[in-house]
């Protein structure tokens, strides 16, 4: 696969798409390639389109709580600019490498430990600019928090793995960083942890992280000093380093090392570990389980579906033989195909990255 | 401008023989409640946008999901347009019937199926009232966050169709942030689930796409919503200003200082006086503007934030700042704001409520320009404003009995919405496009974008039978509308044939 010519401007990106359309040559769209391990490789692509040439913060006004940036901007750079003004991307996106981009974050739609309490990437997306599969540049949503004009194309783009349109610019709601943070550790088993979390969820506690690593429950409290101190007194346990949450988010905990395939199970809140072989790390207060297992894909997927959720494989899996994402039902897949057809009629964008039929 | 369905501009609709349809539905959908006499149809001729009325062919009021599916299958096979309706409180005409179609009411889907305190979720039918969810959750110390001002009457199904908001959106989000899963019946009668009890689902985020789709992509028959713990405490500050620009500055200062108020509302002098005349809660009737700032959460944090907010309001030039002493006074402070619409309704025979959103930094400019537009049109405008999230509700006062007054009010409203777009905002923050703002969609979006939005619709409903004429204008309508609204000498969509 050859690199497509570096496209800095929106117009040069349009030319690139129009050329691909005329020649019928699919594009493998990428940013920093930090999440390439996730999903299948794009199929039959002639050119790799590196979005990093299209970069820069377009607009940021802290009092509006909105930041707009071109998709090739490095996530680290955006987070640094926000931090200068005491703000953050509250969905706490994993980077998985220094080169992670803003567009890659939106296309992958992955959220960090704060997600159940504060929101996912899609919850903060307000607007986007895209180029469709025929080279039309378009804008949906905007830079305001309340906006219901037209269908919500911006949130549809989030987590679409670049399979619908070429995402060129995104506006996101940002939030102030909490003034205080405190992490505590309770040496209790996972069943006890989930029972307690379920009760705490009905109390106004400033919890923004809850993870059981197999031996202990880690809880993060964030807010003003008063609420964090009161929460710490209420929950007990011993204080540990807040860096735990970054290590968890970036998969740098010892749990994530090793050769067994790594699965991510998305499950209803407070779900206990499923009856599957291997080791489990329970995050998101029970709504996200990380599983290292030798069990076959069908068994894992079936167990996740029975529990009301789904499973995707992150690492250590033969994605050529078996698509990494949980398969869709026939009518849902058909709907996905009809949408893909409308956005990208010649199938130019990341074919097969998400599902073989897209 | 007549906002009824216009086949010349909105596209031809298939013609159906009413008697035959009635007989077919009676035969094919056993037990289905069908209303068909003019007296029975009358109450359904409009929703909250009552200036335009149409009788549908029939109204069907199904009791079961199977009946909804059977009706949709029949209509799909026989090409009959269908307009879904929740509680009918919408202000943008989203549930306005079409003459050649049926109206499908979800009024009998009014059961709360489950409240689960362990997962903090509730499973509800679409006809359940918004406030009823909060009432059912209260026993567990939980509540449902989105609180549109019609929450006593509006239904969850309608909230999902409109992506309803309320006064607490800045902190607690819109409907899209608080719904986990919907079961929908599509235009061909299939039952589909979007989202799940888990926090995310495989594939494209069709749940987010569906929420706010105004009944054009499918009909909600069940929803699972998120419940939140009730905040431990809430306090309200009321600050008076002698200049709206100072009030606008205070809004930016509070948010810029790292506070996210649960509610941050502004009212201008006309709205203050109307509200005070109506509820008598001691609003400062001489103030140019007031800000209501509600801070909620854990007691210790709220006390600190109240002190900080007071300092910022003073620094911005507030002439008076009052902290509600107790919960009763807090409710009185809010009573004026929550009753602002009926209060303004007492000052004028009719009013027209707008719903644009703007970046907060443009507030002073927009209010000045609205005042100028108001002067030019000779119609008064009262402004109430969800200042924290930029969603403004200018209320245009007029008398519909005066010839041409409705048209002048609509023209003024259209100009205000276009002003919102010009400063980087949007024509609708929470009321939806519906029928009301169908022409202004041509100002906000270009032909390529509208074509793609029609493509999204076609992926769900290839025949275009669900809620036709709403939300997304045809390019033909934009071409016609463009002739009337030429900006800076440029005709929008110059490539299109003009009627």
Coordinates of C-alpha atoms in Angstrom, one line a residue, chain A residues 59 61-65 87 115-116 122-123 136-141 143-153 155-156 158-160 163-164 173 175-176 198 201-204 223-227 264 266-270 284 287 308-310 326 328 331-332 335-336 338-339 342-343 354-355 358, chain B residues 117-120 140 142 162-163 166 169-170 174 176-177 192-194 197-200 202-209 213 216-217 229-230 232 252 255 258 260 298 300-301 357-361 386 389 391 426-430 432-433 441 444-445 448-449 452-453 455-460 471-472:
Chain A
X59 CA -11.1 27.3 17.8
X61 CA -13.0 29.3 24.0
X62 CA -12.8 28.0 27.6
X63 CA -15.9 30.0 28.6
X64 CA -18.0 28.2 25.9
X65 CA -16.6 24.8 27.0
X87 CA -10.0 21.9 31.4
X115 CA -17.0 6.9 31.3
X116 CA -20.0 5.5 33.4
X122 CA -19.9 10.4 21.7
X123 CA -21.5 12.2 24.6
X136 CA -18.5 16.5 -0.9
X137 CA -17.3 18.5 2.1
X138 CA -20.1 18.9 4.7
X139 CA -20.7 20.1 8.2
X140 CA -23.1 18.7 10.8
X141 CA -23.9 19.8 14.3
X143 CA -20.1 24.4 18.4
X144 CA -23.1 24.7 20.7
X145 CA -24.2 22.3 23.3
X146 CA -27.9 22.2 22.4
X147 CA -28.6 21.6 18.8
X148 CA -31.3 19.4 17.3
X149 CA -31.3 20.6 13.7
X150 CA -31.2 17.5 11.4
X151 CA -30.1 14.0 12.3
X152 CA -27.2 13.6 14.6
X153 CA -24.5 12.7 12.0
X155 CA -22.4 11.2 17.0
X156 CA -23.0 8.6 14.2
X158 CA -18.1 8.5 16.6
X159 CA -16.9 4.9 16.8
X160 CA -17.6 4.3 13.1
X163 CA -16.1 3.5 7.5
X164 CA -18.8 6.1 6.7
X173 CA -17.6 19.9 24.7
X175 CA -15.2 20.3 31.1
X176 CA -13.3 21.9 33.9
X198 CA -24.4 -0.7 43.5
X201 CA -24.5 4.5 42.9
X202 CA -27.7 5.7 44.7
X203 CA -25.7 8.1 46.9
X204 CA -24.4 11.5 45.8
X223 CA -14.8 17.1 42.8
X224 CA -14.4 19.9 45.3
X225 CA -12.3 19.3 48.5
X226 CA -15.4 19.0 50.6
X227 CA -17.1 16.3 48.6
X264 CA -13.2 -6.4 26.1
X266 CA -19.3 -4.4 27.4
X267 CA -22.0 -5.4 29.9
X268 CA -24.8 -3.9 31.9
X269 CA -23.7 -2.1 35.1
X270 CA -22.6 -4.2 38.1
X284 CA -16.6 0.8 34.9
X287 CA -20.0 -2.5 33.0
X308 CA -26.9 -8.5 27.8
X309 CA -23.7 -7.2 26.3
X310 CA -21.1 -7.8 23.6
X326 CA -19.3 -8.8 17.9
X328 CA -24.6 -7.8 14.1
X331 CA -31.5 -6.6 10.1
X332 CA -29.0 -4.4 11.8
X335 CA -29.3 -1.1 8.0
X336 CA -25.5 -0.6 8.4
X338 CA -27.7 0.9 3.6
X339 CA -26.1 3.7 5.5
X342 CA -25.5 6.4 1.2
X343 CA -22.3 7.9 2.7
X354 CA -15.3 -2.8 11.2
X355 CA -17.2 -5.6 9.5
X358 CA -19.0 -2.8 5.3
Chain B
X117 CA -32.2 0.5 41.7
X118 CA -29.2 -1.8 41.2
X119 CA -28.3 -0.7 37.7
X120 CA -30.0 2.7 38.2
X140 CA -34.8 4.9 45.6
X142 CA -33.0 8.5 42.0
X162 CA -37.1 15.5 19.9
X163 CA -33.9 14.9 22.0
X166 CA -34.6 21.3 29.9
X169 CA -28.7 20.3 30.3
X170 CA -25.3 21.9 30.8
X174 CA -29.9 16.0 26.9
X176 CA -29.3 11.4 24.1
X177 CA -27.1 11.3 27.2
X192 CA -35.3 -3.4 16.0
X193 CA -33.3 -2.8 19.2
X194 CA -30.8 0.1 19.2
X197 CA -28.4 -2.2 28.8
X198 CA -24.6 -2.1 28.4
X199 CA -23.0 1.3 28.0
X200 CA -22.1 0.8 24.3
X202 CA -21.4 -3.1 18.5
X203 CA -21.5 -1.2 15.1
X204 CA -22.5 2.3 14.3
X205 CA -24.1 4.4 17.1
X206 CA -27.6 4.1 15.7
X207 CA -29.1 5.0 19.1
X208 CA -27.5 8.4 18.9
X209 CA -28.6 8.8 15.3
X213 CA -34.9 12.0 14.5
X216 CA -38.9 10.0 10.7
X217 CA -36.7 6.9 11.2
X229 CA -28.9 9.9 42.4
X230 CA -30.7 13.1 43.6
X232 CA -27.7 16.2 48.3
X252 CA -19.0 33.5 30.8
X255 CA -18.3 28.9 33.5
X258 CA -14.5 26.1 36.3
X260 CA -20.8 23.9 36.0
X298 CA -22.5 17.8 48.0
X300 CA -19.5 21.3 51.3
X301 CA -18.8 21.9 47.5
X357 CA -28.9 28.4 20.3
X358 CA -25.9 30.7 20.0
X359 CA -22.4 30.7 21.4
X360 CA -22.6 32.5 24.7
X361 CA -20.1 35.1 23.7
X386 CA -30.9 29.0 29.1
X389 CA -25.9 26.3 27.3
X391 CA -30.3 28.1 24.1
X426 CA -28.4 26.8 15.3
X427 CA -32.1 27.2 14.5
X428 CA -33.2 24.8 17.2
X429 CA -31.8 23.9 20.5
X430 CA -34.4 21.6 21.9
X432 CA -37.0 20.4 17.0
X433 CA -37.4 21.4 13.4
X441 CA -33.1 24.4 7.7
X444 CA -28.3 26.1 8.2
X445 CA -27.6 23.4 5.7
X448 CA -25.1 18.3 -0.2
X449 CA -25.8 18.1 3.5
X452 CA -27.1 13.1 2.8
X453 CA -29.7 13.6 5.5
X455 CA -30.1 9.5 2.4
X456 CA -30.1 8.6 6.1
X457 CA -33.9 8.8 6.1
X458 CA -34.0 6.5 3.0
X459 CA -31.8 3.9 4.7
X460 CA -34.5 3.5 7.4
X471 CA -37.3 17.9 9.9
X472 CA -35.4 17.8 6.5

